[in-house]
Amino acid sequence: MWGRNEFLYRKCVRLVPSRYPNYSTYTLKLPKRSAQSFLYVENTALLPLRTLKSGNHNVCSRYLQNSVAYSSTSIRNLQDVRPIVKTQPEPDCNSYTCRTHSCGELRPENKGQKVILCGWVQFSRLSKFLLLRDAYGLIQCVVHENNVSFSDILLETVVKIEGKVTLRPKDTVNHSMATGEVEVVIEKLEVLNNVEKLPFNLRSYQKPKEQLRLQHRYIDLRFPEMQHNLRQRSYMLHLMRRFLVEGHNFVEVETPTLFCRTPGGAREFVVPTHHSGLFYSLVQSPQQFKQMLMSGGIDRYFQIARCYRDETTRPDRQPEFTQLDIELSFTNQDGVLCMIEELLHNTFPKPLPKPPFKRISYKDALENYGTDKPNLTYGLKFLNIKPFLSDKESDSSVGAFALPYPSKAGKLTAKYKEKIRESTKKYNTKIILPENVSKELGMDVANKLQNNIGQDQSMIIAMGENENACLCLGEVREMLATLLHSMNLLEIKENIEPLWVVDFPLFVKGENGLETCHHPFTAPHPADMHLLDTEPLKVRSLAYDIVMNGNEVGGGSVRVHDVKLQNKLLKMLDIDGSSLSHFLSALGSGCPPHAGIALGIDRLVTLACNAESIREVIAFPKSHDGRDPLSGAPNVVSEEDKKYYHIATVD
Amino acid sequence: MWGRNEFLYRKCVRLVPSRYPNYSTYTLKLPKRSAQSFLYVENTALLPLRTLKSGNHNVCSRYLQNSVAYSSTSIRNLQDVRPIVKTQPEPDCNSYTCRTHSCGELRPENKGQKVILCGWVQFSRLSKFLLLRDAYGLIQCVVHENNVSFSDILLETVVKIEGKVTLRPKDTVNHSMATGEVEVVIEKLEVLNNVEKLPFNLRSYQKPKEQLRLQHRYIDLRFPEMQHNLRQRSYMLHLMRRFLVEGHNFVEVETPTLFCRTPGGAREFVVPTHHSGLFYSLVQSPQQFKQMLMSGGIDRYFQIARCYRDETTRPDRQPEFTQLDIELSFTNQDGVLCMIEELLHNTFPKPLPKPPFKRISYKDALENYGTDKPNLTYGLKFLNIKPFLSDKESDSSVGAFALPYPSKAGKLTAKYKEKIRESTKKYNTKIILPENVSKELGMDVANKLQNNIGQDQSMIIAMGENENACLCLGEVREMLATLLHSMNLLEIKENIEPLWVVDFPLFVKGENGLETCHHPFTAPHPADMHLLDTEPLKVRSLAYDIVMNGNEVGGGSVRVHDVKLQNKLLKMLDIDGSSLSHFLSALGSGCPPHAGIALGIDRLVTLACNAESIREVIAFPKSHDGRDPLSGAPNVVSEEDKKYYHIATVD
């Protein structure tokens, strides 16, 4: 972002949903000469990211603020992009400080002004020019007299500069900088803090490895991507709060994190107390609390909640994470889905399809894409080939699915075949590669299938226990998508494709009987209540997940509000209700019907920022095994502390 | 709130700071006939609380919404109270639900409408009338035909009612209800959930003891006070976020709670991990993180942060609590104080004096009020009587202070004398009661003092080591205030009196040398730097506290940004810097000068809600000893869990 070829244009586009009229609303009218160009608009370490295709002469963009516009070809400035409506003053980034301006805001109209700027030395040249950086941009400062010297100043030194704004000579105007038409003549330069030798440079083209970045996160945060991601995150959550509080009367309630263990579910961290032998558990979600709030008549609850799960062995998981937790009374599945669609449509910084979003049942997701979180940015849909097969394979629990793909891809290499073999082992499923279809299924069936999928298609077939066959072929599908895309044989869309997966089963078969598919408080599907006693594995639930491009970004359910039904389900799941007596009592005390959802904020912001991992959108993440690269936590604790908490360490 | 003598007037007053033009702004113009009456305006389980004195014909109130107005005498309705400006639609509390209206919103203009309502049976009478309650109000429903029966319905049963709005006959209009002019003729009544026998009734006049309330918090939350407090809290925090994000470009950054121990400070909970012998600590504040964010160029940070302190032995403390944590770069003490004054003035639901708020030095607070958190809602200021005393008491470390009060109070009873005796023991200070002044100090001195304070005043005198004498007399002052107020001899103002206490000492004398007064990252006062090596106890710091009516509601400081100075201070405090190496490295990597503050949200909301304890503004508080009255947490954990975390319980 601080490189070349960039065009910085401050405050060029900004808009929010019309519900919030105090946000500036802009309409971008692109000049005709840009018709052939590709315009990339992004904010300077500030707000959201946006891709605008030209050719559309009225492009609207939501809540972009302090934006940078990159232009690949003809647009060298955005003078023709005019704000149409503007109703609120810009947030003030200079209030309560000793600076008069930020480094990003000076323009020719500031000519002649005395300014005070504070920031980091980004670059210095010839003991005359100094590029000053702060969180809001870059400005060139220049020495005209000999009373100021910074010949030996180290990069990243923190300085305060007093000076006067002047226009740059026409031939030295820098069109790639927002402040490129002006410079500040330094009258006074004060070093506010010195800098020791840094472990890495702040150059985007020589970015250090993640481990080193995390170890020195306080330096790494100065990279524009990290500045952008954290600001994006903050702003998206703020808009979500506005939608919920101001638009829809939700109440944010803070619930405890030190609580008792919830039976079932993930492993929970324990916290020893001064009461000998007694421990808190760190909550894995506010589930029990939000349901008790419903019983308490709070009606519409949300919380951007910190949650804890001791799952450090799973990649891309953090021991603590953030979820947008929502629950409301007197609603149903459609109510929640509709709310989340509007919430996301109004607050997600990338364009989303107009609600309602697509919905698919768990069964269809599995039998068409081989996963409960299908990535719909590309095709590659399964074909159920049971009808094509002869009678002997007609056992209803056995499934047979084909995955057609362009024959042009040619034969799979050994590497891919090995990966497929691994999947077949994992799911105990038979895979038939294209070259073996006629051998395995007979010429007749093979021909019928070929006619069905088209002559330019090959197919991989999975046969086995129905669900396993699907899951196995689902893994093949993902692998194949990457391969085909790399060969230009498959288009993968760049936009976000949200999808609801609904009608999950209520139970799954566990090692010791029934286990819950979502959590034990999920309501059974009313249409399947008659199967609860006889065929519980066939009972669907009122649980739903929201999936974006293959990532599960949230999930929830209609809850059980009838204490008798809840007791029955706990019994079926062999969960001891005694540790839930407070919760069951809440259901029995006049609890309204209610439903809710939780969105995984870390994952959602990762998608919003095009980041590669959730660690890119968390200020101070932990490493894979739960260690803090910065402080080295977890650490040993003193014997005194252990004594106080009545614990001893054992190997 | 559901009692008699009340007048419910929906949406009567609402206003927010002009920065946020999308909030409705109302001006209250009170009718002349109300000139003698006292008007109490409060929102229905929704937003803030407000007390308005009449006599002022243009009373402005900020962001009141869905308000209830109580009138003690003449005002029976508020028809003359007219909204002047209204710019934003009301938040919608019915979206995404199966109801068409809330119970609080029906008015004569809804006559003839078919409505669907959901809520709790508040009251039923003669099998004909049913009072339905939800989070937004009360409405009377009535049976006209025989197709609906609820003769044996239990109170607090959850029902859904379909019906038609009709006007009540004129003589049955209930002026004490917002919906009192209409009723709903029930066409269909459906029980959504039954209710078991409740442990207590939801009658304000027979409120159960706190222990029982906390044990069944899911029922207790239905009381209007709890509904009000939680909604007030949510809304105040939302306005704070708007002020910071939209007004002043702050970024909310979520920082970890699982971290390493910070040397010095409160006891921190430890969290065992799967790594044998290694523990996280639960952070007592995001202090280190926010300073590292400043080094990382985040510039303006805030977070409404969950913090943990294992101080369960102190009353009115919770093991987890919430603070508004703020830090900004390139600022100074005045910058932070000014920001907080504007923040509170714009978001605190009670009237505050216009900024700047009063400021007092730690020394003056001590020598005038005997505490570092003076309550300025009443007088009772000390008189330094050292100048009146003869030479022998002129040792500079010995202080002598008098607390004058009206002689009308008469002689103190034995009970108060005993309390004073306890204070003298605690502070090793001599107290002279009024009747002994001339005996102890001589007639001459006594007469001079009496002339000075006035003949209608008595005085209690404290003499001893300067600080101890002040603190001792400070305790006497508080006790005396309550006594005098009960005798009508002292006015205690009902409004909020905010006060900054500044110029705290940097160090205090601890058992083993110097200890920090605030925390080890606090900057020394620049004017006292020359004393750092020679007389460290005389060095003031750039720490500040904000006090409201005797409660410390926040505190902060300008931080040390120079790594050399920080190392020196750690050494003086005998703190091992090795566990802070990441933090020190952040200071050395080009860290800007910065300062910050943390406001205690639980305490602040308690004051905003006139609540008696912080437990009244926390949805699920713990009891004094850190136990959860609801679930019984902390609990024993399984041997399997202990094994996983490599810990054993010892007695």
mmCIF file of C-alpha atoms in Angstrom, chain B residues 412-621:
data_model
loop_
_atom_site.group_PDB
_atom_site.id
_atom_site.type_symbol
_atom_site.label_atom_id
_atom_site.label_comp_id
_atom_site.label_asym_id
_atom_site.label_seq_id
_atom_site.Cartn_x
_atom_site.Cartn_y
_atom_site.Cartn_z
ATOM 1 C CA LEU B 412 -22.172 12.071 69.791
ATOM 2 C CA THR B 413 -23.708 8.892 71.151
ATOM 3 C CA ALA B 414 -21.630 6.015 72.459
ATOM 4 C CA LYS B 415 -22.146 4.116 69.189
ATOM 5 C CA TYR B 416 -20.469 6.838 67.149
ATOM 6 C CA LYS B 417 -17.717 7.285 69.699
ATOM 7 C CA GLU B 418 -16.940 3.584 69.435
ATOM 8 C CA LYS B 419 -16.711 3.855 65.651
ATOM 9 C CA ILE B 420 -14.334 6.776 65.978
ATOM 10 C CA ARG B 421 -12.229 4.795 68.440
ATOM 11 C CA GLU B 422 -11.910 2.021 65.835
ATOM 12 C CA SER B 423 -10.674 4.518 63.249
ATOM 13 C CA THR B 424 -8.093 5.972 65.631
ATOM 14 C CA LYS B 425 -6.720 2.500 66.275
ATOM 15 C CA LYS B 426 -6.602 1.686 62.557
ATOM 16 C CA TYR B 427 -4.645 4.827 61.747
ATOM 17 C CA ASN B 428 -2.755 5.251 65.029
ATOM 18 C CA THR B 429 -4.129 8.767 65.239
ATOM 19 C CA LYS B 430 -5.333 10.878 68.144
ATOM 20 C CA ILE B 431 -8.892 12.145 67.886
ATOM 21 C CA ILE B 432 -10.120 14.992 70.054
ATOM 22 C CA LEU B 433 -13.867 15.151 70.483
ATOM 23 C CA PRO B 434 -15.565 18.581 70.725
ATOM 24 C CA GLU B 435 -16.000 18.381 74.490
ATOM 25 C CA ASN B 436 -12.258 17.805 74.998
ATOM 26 C CA VAL B 437 -10.772 20.435 72.711
ATOM 27 C CA SER B 438 -10.032 23.064 75.333
ATOM 28 C CA LYS B 439 -8.760 20.455 77.779
ATOM 29 C CA GLU B 440 -6.383 18.962 75.196
ATOM 30 C CA LEU B 441 -5.228 22.056 73.343
ATOM 31 C CA GLY B 442 -5.629 24.721 76.004
ATOM 32 C CA MET B 443 -8.258 27.431 76.315
ATOM 33 C CA ASP B 444 -6.313 29.840 74.170
ATOM 34 C CA VAL B 445 -6.000 27.624 71.091
ATOM 35 C CA ALA B 446 -9.553 26.365 71.539
ATOM 36 C CA ASN B 447 -10.925 29.904 71.501
ATOM 37 C CA LYS B 448 -8.950 30.836 68.385
ATOM 38 C CA LEU B 449 -10.249 27.749 66.596
ATOM 39 C CA GLN B 450 -13.809 28.383 67.709
ATOM 40 C CA ASN B 451 -13.627 31.959 66.427
ATOM 41 C CA ASN B 452 -12.312 30.664 63.149
ATOM 42 C CA ILE B 453 -15.005 28.072 62.470
ATOM 43 C CA GLY B 454 -17.876 30.141 63.919
ATOM 44 C CA GLN B 455 -19.747 29.922 67.188
ATOM 45 C CA ASP B 456 -22.489 27.620 65.903
ATOM 46 C CA GLN B 457 -19.982 24.920 64.970
ATOM 47 C CA SER B 458 -18.444 22.042 66.865
ATOM 48 C CA MET B 459 -15.287 20.308 65.750
ATOM 49 C CA ILE B 460 -13.603 16.959 65.847
ATOM 50 C CA ILE B 461 -9.817 17.117 65.621
ATOM 51 C CA ALA B 462 -7.381 14.510 64.347
ATOM 52 C CA MET B 463 -3.660 14.656 65.141
ATOM 53 C CA GLY B 464 -0.961 12.251 64.072
ATOM 54 C CA GLU B 465 1.260 11.296 61.179
ATOM 55 C CA ASN B 466 -0.035 13.604 58.447
ATOM 56 C CA GLU B 467 -1.621 11.079 56.028
ATOM 57 C CA ASN B 468 -2.987 8.881 58.802
ATOM 58 C CA ALA B 469 -4.573 11.838 60.548
ATOM 59 C CA CYS B 470 -6.307 12.782 57.285
ATOM 60 C CA LEU B 471 -7.536 9.258 56.551
ATOM 61 C CA CYS B 472 -8.795 8.846 60.087
ATOM 62 C CA LEU B 473 -10.698 12.121 59.964
ATOM 63 C CA GLY B 474 -11.954 11.145 56.491
ATOM 64 C CA GLU B 475 -13.714 8.131 58.002
ATOM 65 C CA VAL B 476 -15.181 10.356 60.687
ATOM 66 C CA ARG B 477 -16.371 12.750 57.963
ATOM 67 C CA GLU B 478 -18.301 10.040 56.150
ATOM 68 C CA MET B 479 -19.918 8.799 59.314
ATOM 69 C CA LEU B 480 -20.790 12.304 60.376
ATOM 70 C CA ALA B 481 -22.362 13.083 56.982
ATOM 71 C CA THR B 482 -24.871 10.272 57.363
ATOM 72 C CA LEU B 483 -25.639 11.315 60.916
ATOM 73 C CA LEU B 484 -26.053 15.014 60.118
ATOM 74 C CA HIS B 485 -28.143 14.258 57.019
ATOM 75 C CA SER B 486 -30.500 12.129 59.104
ATOM 76 C CA MET B 487 -30.884 15.084 61.494
ATOM 77 C CA ASN B 488 -31.572 17.493 58.632
ATOM 78 C CA LEU B 489 -28.398 19.394 59.482
ATOM 79 C CA LEU B 490 -26.571 18.619 56.232
ATOM 80 C CA GLU B 491 -27.736 18.802 52.655
ATOM 81 C CA ILE B 492 -26.564 15.922 50.466
ATOM 82 C CA LYS B 493 -27.091 16.719 46.796
ATOM 83 C CA GLU B 494 -28.786 14.089 44.657
ATOM 84 C CA ASN B 495 -26.926 14.859 41.453
ATOM 85 C CA ILE B 496 -23.662 13.365 40.288
ATOM 86 C CA GLU B 497 -20.541 15.312 41.263
ATOM 87 C CA PRO B 498 -17.634 14.113 39.144
ATOM 88 C CA LEU B 499 -14.144 14.991 40.301
ATOM 89 C CA TRP B 500 -10.653 14.353 38.973
ATOM 90 C CA VAL B 501 -8.005 13.476 41.517
ATOM 91 C CA VAL B 502 -4.561 14.160 40.050
ATOM 92 C CA ASP B 503 -0.915 14.325 41.131
ATOM 93 C CA PHE B 504 -0.886 11.006 42.923
ATOM 94 C CA PRO B 505 2.480 10.004 44.366
ATOM 95 C CA LEU B 506 4.471 7.718 42.057
ATOM 96 C CA PHE B 507 5.551 5.428 44.877
ATOM 97 C CA VAL B 508 4.280 4.441 48.261
ATOM 98 C CA LYS B 509 6.358 2.959 51.042
ATOM 99 C CA GLY B 510 5.761 -0.787 51.180
ATOM 100 C CA GLU B 511 6.990 -3.423 53.566
ATOM 101 C CA ASN B 512 9.977 -4.225 51.383
ATOM 102 C CA GLY B 513 10.840 -0.872 49.924
ATOM 103 C CA LEU B 514 9.097 1.151 47.258
ATOM 104 C CA GLU B 515 5.773 0.034 45.847
ATOM 105 C CA THR B 516 3.864 1.493 42.953
ATOM 106 C CA CYS B 517 0.874 3.668 43.746
ATOM 107 C CA HIS B 518 -0.888 3.087 40.381
ATOM 108 C CA HIS B 519 1.032 0.523 38.319
ATOM 109 C CA PRO B 520 4.664 0.212 37.271
ATOM 110 C CA PHE B 521 4.052 1.731 33.823
ATOM 111 C CA THR B 522 2.974 5.139 35.133
ATOM 112 C CA ALA B 523 5.059 8.159 34.112
ATOM 113 C CA PRO B 524 6.639 10.331 36.803
ATOM 114 C CA HIS B 525 5.588 13.983 36.860
ATOM 115 C CA PRO B 526 8.118 15.863 34.696
ATOM 116 C CA ALA B 527 8.454 18.588 37.356
ATOM 117 C CA ASP B 528 9.633 16.015 39.910
ATOM 118 C CA MET B 529 12.117 14.063 37.785
ATOM 119 C CA HIS B 530 15.014 15.594 39.710
ATOM 120 C CA LEU B 531 13.777 13.909 42.899
ATOM 121 C CA LEU B 532 13.612 10.415 41.408
ATOM 122 C CA ASP B 533 16.997 9.308 42.701
ATOM 123 C CA THR B 534 17.111 11.309 45.910
ATOM 124 C CA GLU B 535 13.587 11.493 47.292
ATOM 125 C CA PRO B 536 11.476 9.047 45.286
ATOM 126 C CA LEU B 537 8.584 9.184 47.754
ATOM 127 C CA LYS B 538 8.170 12.862 46.958
ATOM 128 C CA VAL B 539 7.847 12.265 43.211
ATOM 129 C CA ARG B 540 4.336 12.798 41.899
ATOM 130 C CA SER B 541 3.056 10.754 38.959
ATOM 131 C CA LEU B 542 0.916 11.541 35.934
ATOM 132 C CA ALA B 543 -1.825 9.281 37.250
ATOM 133 C CA TYR B 544 -5.419 10.404 37.587
ATOM 134 C CA ASP B 545 -8.637 8.992 38.995
ATOM 135 C CA ILE B 546 -12.181 10.015 38.245
ATOM 136 C CA VAL B 547 -14.442 9.976 41.267
ATOM 137 C CA MET B 548 -18.221 10.281 41.394
ATOM 138 C CA ASN B 549 -19.952 10.853 44.711
ATOM 139 C CA GLY B 550 -17.247 9.064 46.645
ATOM 140 C CA ASN B 551 -16.853 6.192 44.171
ATOM 141 C CA GLU B 552 -13.731 5.743 42.108
ATOM 142 C CA VAL B 553 -15.203 5.034 38.673
ATOM 143 C CA GLY B 554 -12.022 5.142 36.668
ATOM 144 C CA GLY B 555 -8.322 5.752 36.637
ATOM 145 C CA GLY B 556 -5.418 6.018 34.302
ATOM 146 C CA SER B 557 -2.128 7.649 33.622
ATOM 147 C CA VAL B 558 0.329 8.936 31.138
ATOM 148 C CA ARG B 559 2.595 5.924 30.537
ATOM 149 C CA VAL B 560 6.335 5.602 30.434
ATOM 150 C CA HIS B 561 7.321 5.348 26.751
ATOM 151 C CA ASP B 562 11.088 5.483 27.235
ATOM 152 C CA VAL B 563 12.461 1.991 27.730
ATOM 153 C CA LYS B 564 15.394 3.248 29.797
ATOM 154 C CA LEU B 565 13.157 5.044 32.245
ATOM 155 C CA GLN B 566 10.862 2.023 32.394
ATOM 156 C CA ASN B 567 13.800 -0.242 33.234
ATOM 157 C CA LYS B 568 14.920 2.153 35.933
ATOM 158 C CA LEU B 569 11.462 2.262 37.535
ATOM 159 C CA LEU B 570 11.173 -1.538 37.479
ATOM 160 C CA LYS B 571 14.532 -1.749 39.217
ATOM 161 C CA MET B 572 13.478 0.773 41.855
ATOM 162 C CA LEU B 573 10.349 -1.303 42.438
ATOM 163 C CA ASP B 574 12.410 -4.492 42.600
ATOM 164 C CA ILE B 575 10.326 -6.039 39.791
ATOM 165 C CA ASP B 576 12.060 -8.649 37.654
ATOM 166 C CA GLY B 577 11.857 -7.298 34.103
ATOM 167 C CA SER B 578 12.504 -10.674 32.484
ATOM 168 C CA SER B 579 8.809 -11.566 32.465
ATOM 169 C CA LEU B 580 8.181 -8.250 30.706
ATOM 170 C CA SER B 581 10.808 -8.558 27.986
ATOM 171 C CA HIS B 582 8.200 -8.463 25.184
ATOM 172 C CA PHE B 583 6.709 -5.325 26.699
ATOM 173 C CA LEU B 584 10.040 -3.601 27.146
ATOM 174 C CA SER B 585 10.986 -4.521 23.609
ATOM 175 C CA ALA B 586 7.763 -2.857 22.417
ATOM 176 C CA LEU B 587 8.764 0.365 24.166
ATOM 177 C CA GLY B 588 12.185 0.194 22.533
ATOM 178 C CA SER B 589 10.851 -0.385 19.019
ATOM 179 C CA GLY B 590 9.618 3.130 18.349
ATOM 180 C CA CYS B 591 6.781 3.519 20.798
ATOM 181 C CA PRO B 592 4.951 6.853 20.695
ATOM 182 C CA PRO B 593 4.190 8.793 23.878
ATOM 183 C CA HIS B 594 0.782 7.655 25.037
ATOM 184 C CA ALA B 595 -1.722 7.809 27.862
ATOM 185 C CA GLY B 596 -4.952 6.127 28.757
ATOM 186 C CA ILE B 597 -7.623 5.312 31.240
ATOM 187 C CA ALA B 598 -10.048 2.588 32.261
ATOM 188 C CA LEU B 599 -13.572 3.235 33.459
ATOM 189 C CA GLY B 600 -15.273 0.674 35.693
ATOM 190 C CA ILE B 601 -18.467 -0.022 33.823
ATOM 191 C CA ASP B 602 -20.206 -1.990 36.565
ATOM 192 C CA ARG B 603 -19.725 0.871 39.025
ATOM 193 C CA LEU B 604 -20.628 3.537 36.460
ATOM 194 C CA VAL B 605 -23.878 1.827 35.463
ATOM 195 C CA THR B 606 -24.720 1.301 39.124
ATOM 196 C CA LEU B 607 -24.564 5.077 39.589
ATOM 197 C CA ALA B 608 -26.478 5.677 36.363
ATOM 198 C CA CYS B 609 -29.268 3.349 37.503
ATOM 199 C CA ASN B 610 -29.417 4.460 41.154
ATOM 200 C CA ALA B 611 -28.809 0.805 41.935
ATOM 201 C CA GLU B 612 -27.730 -0.326 45.359
ATOM 202 C CA SER B 613 -24.949 -2.658 44.309
ATOM 203 C CA ILE B 614 -23.135 -3.685 41.155
ATOM 204 C CA ARG B 615 -25.057 -6.961 41.309
ATOM 205 C CA GLU B 616 -28.159 -5.009 40.284
ATOM 206 C CA VAL B 617 -26.592 -4.098 36.939
ATOM 207 C CA ILE B 618 -24.964 -7.462 36.127
ATOM 208 C CA ALA B 619 -27.180 -10.106 34.554
ATOM 209 C CA PHE B 620 -25.620 -13.067 36.356
ATOM 210 C CA PRO B 621 -23.435 -11.883 39.238
#
